[in-house]
Coordinates of N, CA and C in Angstrom, one line a residue:
M6 N -29.2 12.4 -28.0 CA -29.5 13.1 -29.3 C -30.7 12.3 -29.9
S7 N -31.6 13.1 -30.5 CA -32.7 12.4 -31.2 C -32.3 11.9 -32.5
T8 N -33.3 11.2 -33.2 CA -33.0 10.7 -34.5 C -33.1 11.7 -35.6
H9 N -33.7 12.8 -35.3 CA -33.8 13.9 -36.3 C -32.7 15.0 -36.0
D10 N -31.8 15.2 -36.9 CA -30.8 16.2 -36.7 C -30.7 17.2 -37.8
D11 N -31.9 17.7 -38.2 CA -32.0 18.6 -39.3 C -31.2 19.9 -39.0
G12 N -30.4 20.3 -39.9 CA -29.6 21.5 -39.8 C -28.3 21.3 -39.1
H13 N -28.0 20.2 -38.5 CA -26.7 20.0 -37.8 C -25.7 19.5 -38.8
T14 N -25.4 20.3 -39.8 CA -24.5 20.0 -40.9 C -23.7 21.3 -41.2
I15 N -22.6 21.1 -41.9 CA -21.8 22.3 -42.3 C -22.6 23.2 -43.1
A16 N -23.4 22.7 -44.1 CA -24.2 23.5 -44.9 C -25.2 24.3 -44.1
G17 N -25.9 23.6 -43.2 CA -26.9 24.3 -42.4 C -26.3 25.4 -41.5
W18 N -25.2 25.2 -40.8 CA -24.6 26.2 -40.0 C -24.0 27.4 -40.8
T19 N -23.4 27.1 -41.9 CA -22.9 28.1 -42.7 C -24.0 29.0 -43.3
G20 N -25.0 28.4 -43.8 CA -26.1 29.1 -44.3 C -26.8 30.0 -43.2
C21 N -26.9 29.5 -42.0 CA -27.5 30.3 -40.9 C -26.6 31.5 -40.6
A22 N -25.3 31.3 -40.6 CA -24.3 32.3 -40.2 C -24.4 33.4 -41.3
V23 N -24.4 33.1 -42.6 CA -24.4 34.0 -43.7 C -25.7 34.8 -43.7
G24 N -26.8 34.1 -43.4 CA -28.1 34.7 -43.4 C -28.3 35.7 -42.2
T25 N -27.6 35.3 -41.1 CA -27.7 36.2 -39.9 C -26.9 37.5 -40.2
V26 N -25.7 37.4 -40.8 CA -25.0 38.6 -41.2 C -25.8 39.4 -42.1
G27 N -26.5 38.8 -43.1 CA -27.4 39.6 -44.0 C -28.5 40.3 -43.3
A28 N -29.1 39.6 -42.3 CA -30.1 40.3 -41.5 C -29.6 41.4 -40.7
L29 N -28.4 41.3 -40.1 CA -27.8 42.4 -39.4 C -27.5 43.6 -40.3
I30 N -27.0 43.3 -41.5 CA -26.7 44.4 -42.4 C -28.0 45.1 -42.8
A31 N -29.1 44.3 -43.1 CA -30.4 44.9 -43.4 C -30.9 45.7 -42.3
G32 N -30.7 45.2 -41.1 CA -31.2 46.0 -39.9 C -30.5 47.3 -39.8
V33 N -29.2 47.3 -40.0 CA -28.4 48.6 -40.0 C -29.0 49.5 -41.1
G34 N -29.4 49.0 -42.2 CA -29.9 49.7 -43.3 C -31.3 50.3 -42.9
I35 N -32.1 49.6 -42.2 CA -33.4 50.2 -41.7 C -33.2 51.3 -40.8
T36 N -32.1 51.3 -40.0 CA -31.9 52.4 -39.0 C -31.3 53.6 -39.6
G37 N -31.0 53.6 -40.9 CA -30.5 54.9 -41.4 C -29.5 54.7 -42.6
W38 N -28.8 53.6 -42.7 CA -27.9 53.5 -43.8 C -28.6 52.8 -45.0
R39 N -29.2 53.5 -45.9 CA -30.1 53.0 -46.9 C -29.5 51.9 -47.8
P40 N -28.2 52.0 -48.2 CA -27.7 50.9 -49.0 C -27.7 49.6 -48.3
G41 N -27.7 49.6 -46.9 CA -27.6 48.4 -46.1 C -28.8 47.5 -46.3
I42 N -30.0 48.1 -46.6 CA -31.2 47.3 -46.8 C -31.0 46.3 -48.0
W43 N -30.5 46.9 -49.1 CA -30.3 46.1 -50.3 C -29.1 45.2 -50.2
L44 N -28.1 45.7 -49.6 CA -26.9 44.8 -49.4 C -27.3 43.6 -48.5
G45 N -28.0 43.9 -47.4 CA -28.4 42.8 -46.5 C -29.3 41.8 -47.2
L46 N -30.3 42.3 -48.0 CA -31.1 41.4 -48.8 C -30.3 40.5 -49.7
G47 N -29.3 41.1 -50.3 CA -28.4 40.4 -51.2 C -27.6 39.3 -50.5
V48 N -27.1 39.7 -49.3 CA -26.4 38.7 -48.5 C -27.3 37.5 -48.1
M49 N -28.5 37.9 -47.7 CA -29.5 36.8 -47.3 C -29.8 35.9 -48.5
A50 N -29.9 36.4 -49.7 CA -30.1 35.6 -50.9 C -28.8 34.8 -51.2
L51 N -27.7 35.3 -50.9 CA -26.4 34.6 -51.1 C -26.4 33.4 -50.1
A52 N -27.0 33.6 -48.9 CA -27.0 32.5 -47.9 C -27.7 31.3 -48.5
V53 N -28.8 31.5 -49.2 CA -29.5 30.4 -49.8 C -28.7 29.6 -50.8
F54 N -28.0 30.3 -51.6 CA -27.1 29.7 -52.6 C -25.9 29.0 -52.0
V55 N -25.3 29.6 -51.0 CA -24.2 29.0 -50.3 C -24.6 27.7 -49.7
T56 N -25.8 27.7 -49.0 CA -26.3 26.5 -48.3 C -26.6 25.4 -49.4
W57 N -27.2 25.8 -50.5 CA -27.5 24.8 -51.5 C -26.3 24.2 -52.1
F58 N -25.3 25.1 -52.4 CA -24.0 24.6 -53.0 C -23.4 23.6 -52.1
L59 N -23.3 23.9 -50.8 CA -22.6 23.0 -49.8 C -23.4 21.7 -49.7
H60 N -24.7 21.8 -49.7 CA -25.6 20.6 -49.6 C -25.3 19.7 -50.8
L61 N -25.2 20.3 -52.0 CA -24.9 19.5 -53.2 C -23.5 18.9 -53.2
A62 N -22.6 19.6 -52.5 CA -21.2 19.1 -52.5 C -21.0 18.0 -51.4
G63 N -22.1 17.7 -50.7 CA -22.0 16.6 -49.7 C -21.9 17.1 -48.3
W64 N -22.0 18.4 -48.0 CA -21.8 18.9 -46.6 C -23.2 19.1 -46.0
G65 N -24.3 18.7 -46.6 CA -25.6 18.8 -46.1 C -26.1 17.4 -45.9
K66 N -27.4 17.2 -45.8 CA -28.1 15.9 -45.7 C -29.5 16.0 -46.2
G67 N -30.0 14.9 -46.5 CA -31.4 14.9 -47.0 C -32.4 15.0 -45.8
P68 N -33.7 15.1 -46.1 CA -34.6 15.3 -45.0 C -34.8 14.0 -44.2
G69 N -35.2 14.1 -43.0 CA -35.5 12.9 -42.2 C -34.3 12.4 -41.4
P70 N -34.6 11.3 -40.6 CA -33.5 10.8 -39.8 C -32.4 10.1 -40.6
R71 N -31.3 10.0 -39.9 CA -30.2 9.3 -40.5 C -29.5 8.4 -39.4
P72 N -28.8 7.4 -39.8 CA -28.3 6.5 -38.8 C -27.3 7.2 -37.9
A73 N -27.1 6.7 -36.6 CA -26.2 7.4 -35.7 C -24.8 7.5 -36.2
S74 N -24.3 6.5 -37.0 CA -23.0 6.6 -37.5 C -22.8 7.7 -38.5
Q75 N -23.8 8.3 -39.0 CA -23.7 9.4 -40.0 C -24.1 10.7 -39.4
R76 N -24.3 10.8 -38.1 CA -24.7 12.1 -37.5 C -23.7 13.1 -37.2
P77 N -22.4 12.8 -37.1 CA -21.4 13.8 -36.8 C -21.4 14.9 -37.9
M78 N -21.4 16.2 -37.4 CA -21.5 17.3 -38.3 C -20.4 17.4 -39.4
R79 N -19.2 17.0 -39.0 CA -18.1 17.1 -40.0 C -18.0 15.9 -40.9
L80 N -19.0 15.0 -40.9 CA -18.9 13.8 -41.8 C -19.6 14.2 -43.1
R81 N -18.9 14.0 -44.2 CA -19.4 14.4 -45.5 C -20.3 13.2 -46.0
D82 N -21.4 13.6 -46.7 CA -22.3 12.6 -47.2 C -21.9 12.1 -48.6
S83 N -21.5 10.9 -48.6 CA -21.0 10.3 -49.9 C -22.1 10.0 -50.9
T84 N -23.4 10.0 -50.5 CA -24.5 9.7 -51.4 C -25.1 10.9 -52.0
A85 N -24.5 12.1 -51.8 CA -25.1 13.4 -52.2 C -25.2 13.5 -53.8
R86 N -24.2 12.9 -54.4 CA -24.2 13.0 -55.9 C -25.4 12.3 -56.6
A87 N -25.9 11.3 -55.9 CA -27.1 10.6 -56.5 C -28.4 11.3 -56.2
G88 N -28.3 12.2 -55.2 CA -29.5 12.9 -54.7 C -30.1 12.2 -53.5
H89 N -30.8 13.0 -52.7 CA -31.4 12.5 -51.5 C -32.9 12.3 -51.8
P90 N -33.5 11.2 -51.4 CA -34.9 11.0 -51.6 C -35.8 12.0 -50.9
G91 N -36.7 12.6 -51.6 CA -37.6 13.6 -51.0 C -36.9 15.0 -50.8
C92 N -35.8 15.3 -51.4 CA -35.0 16.5 -51.2 C -35.3 17.5 -52.3
V93 N -35.9 18.6 -52.0 CA -36.2 19.6 -53.0 C -34.9 20.2 -53.6
G94 N -33.9 20.4 -52.8 CA -32.7 21.0 -53.3 C -32.0 20.1 -54.3
C95 N -32.1 18.8 -54.1 CA -31.5 17.8 -55.0 C -32.3 17.8 -56.3
R96 N -33.7 17.9 -56.2 CA -34.5 17.9 -57.4 C -34.3 19.1 -58.2
L97 N -34.1 20.3 -57.5 CA -33.8 21.5 -58.3 C -32.5 21.4 -59.0
A98 N -31.6 20.7 -58.5 CA -30.3 20.5 -59.2 C -30.3 19.4 -60.3
G99 N -31.5 18.7 -60.4 CA -31.6 17.7 -61.4 C -31.2 16.3 -60.9
R100 N -31.0 16.2 -59.7 CA -30.6 14.9 -59.1 C -31.8 14.1 -58.7
R101 N -32.1 13.1 -59.3 CA -33.3 12.3 -59.0 C -32.9 11.0 -58.2
S102 N -33.5 10.8 -57.1 CA -33.2 9.7 -56.3 C -34.5 8.9 -56.0
V103 N -34.4 7.6 -56.0 CA -35.6 6.8 -55.6 C -35.5 6.5 -54.2
A104 N -36.7 6.7 -53.5 CA -36.7 6.4 -52.0 C -36.5 4.9 -51.8
P105 N -35.8 4.5 -50.7 CA -35.7 3.1 -50.4 C -37.0 2.4 -50.3
G106 N -37.2 1.3 -50.9 CA -38.4 0.6 -50.8 C -39.5 1.0 -51.8
A107 N -39.2 2.0 -52.6 CA -40.2 2.5 -53.5 C -40.2 1.6 -54.8
A108 N -41.4 1.4 -55.3 CA -41.5 0.5 -56.5 C -41.0 1.3 -57.7
V109 N -40.2 0.7 -58.5 CA -39.7 1.3 -59.7 C -40.3 0.6 -60.9
A110 N -40.9 1.3 -61.9 CA -41.5 0.7 -63.0 C -40.4 0.1 -63.9
P111 N -40.5 -1.1 -64.3 CA -39.5 -1.7 -65.1 C -39.5 -1.1 -66.5
S112 N -38.3 -1.0 -67.1 CA -38.2 -0.4 -68.4 C -38.8 -1.4 -69.4
R113 N -39.4 -0.9 -70.4 CA -40.1 -1.8 -71.4 C -39.1 -2.3 -72.4
R114 N -39.1 -3.6 -72.7 CA -38.2 -4.2 -73.7 C -39.1 -4.9 -74.7
E115 N -38.7 -4.7 -75.9 CA -39.4 -5.4 -77.0 C -38.9 -6.9 -77.0
S116 N -39.8 -7.8 -77.2 CA -39.5 -9.2 -77.3 C -38.9 -9.5 -78.6
E117 N -38.2 -10.6 -78.7 CA -37.6 -11.0 -80.0 C -38.6 -11.2 -81.1
D118 N -39.8 -11.6 -80.7 CA -40.9 -11.9 -81.7 C -41.3 -10.6 -82.3
E119 N -41.5 -9.5 -81.5 CA -41.9 -8.3 -82.1 C -40.9 -7.7 -83.0
V120 N -39.7 -7.9 -82.7 CA -38.6 -7.3 -83.5 C -38.5 -8.1 -84.9
A121 N -38.7 -9.4 -84.8 CA -38.5 -10.2 -86.0 C -39.7 -10.2 -86.9
T122 N -40.9 -9.8 -86.4 CA -42.1 -9.8 -87.2 C -42.2 -8.5 -88.0
P123 N -42.3 -8.6 -89.3 CA -42.4 -7.3 -90.1 C -43.9 -6.8 -90.0
V124 N -44.0 -5.5 -90.0 CA -45.3 -4.9 -89.9 C -45.7 -4.6 -91.3
A125 N -46.9 -5.1 -91.7 CA -47.4 -4.9 -93.1 C -48.3 -3.8 -93.2

């Protein structure tokens, strides 16, 4: 197995299955059953949200490689609540994560001298 295992997660496979069902329904709609087109498109849109929800719940993974100990598909990601570095889905959910090794700007603190000195 390679170091990149994109999509080999519960979220990835579930989203793929729901999207495939939506494409099949839309295909039936194209061949004659008109409501099927809109129903199929709706199911495909639902696939996006199901995948995103499962990813945020910890059944997905962030982009890029992960260690061999974390590759089994049924292993839940315990770091999902903090957000994955470089993950668009986590950013859309408001989860900000700092990439490992990235420089973080220190928070600015006022020194005691600035606080004690009155401004005239």
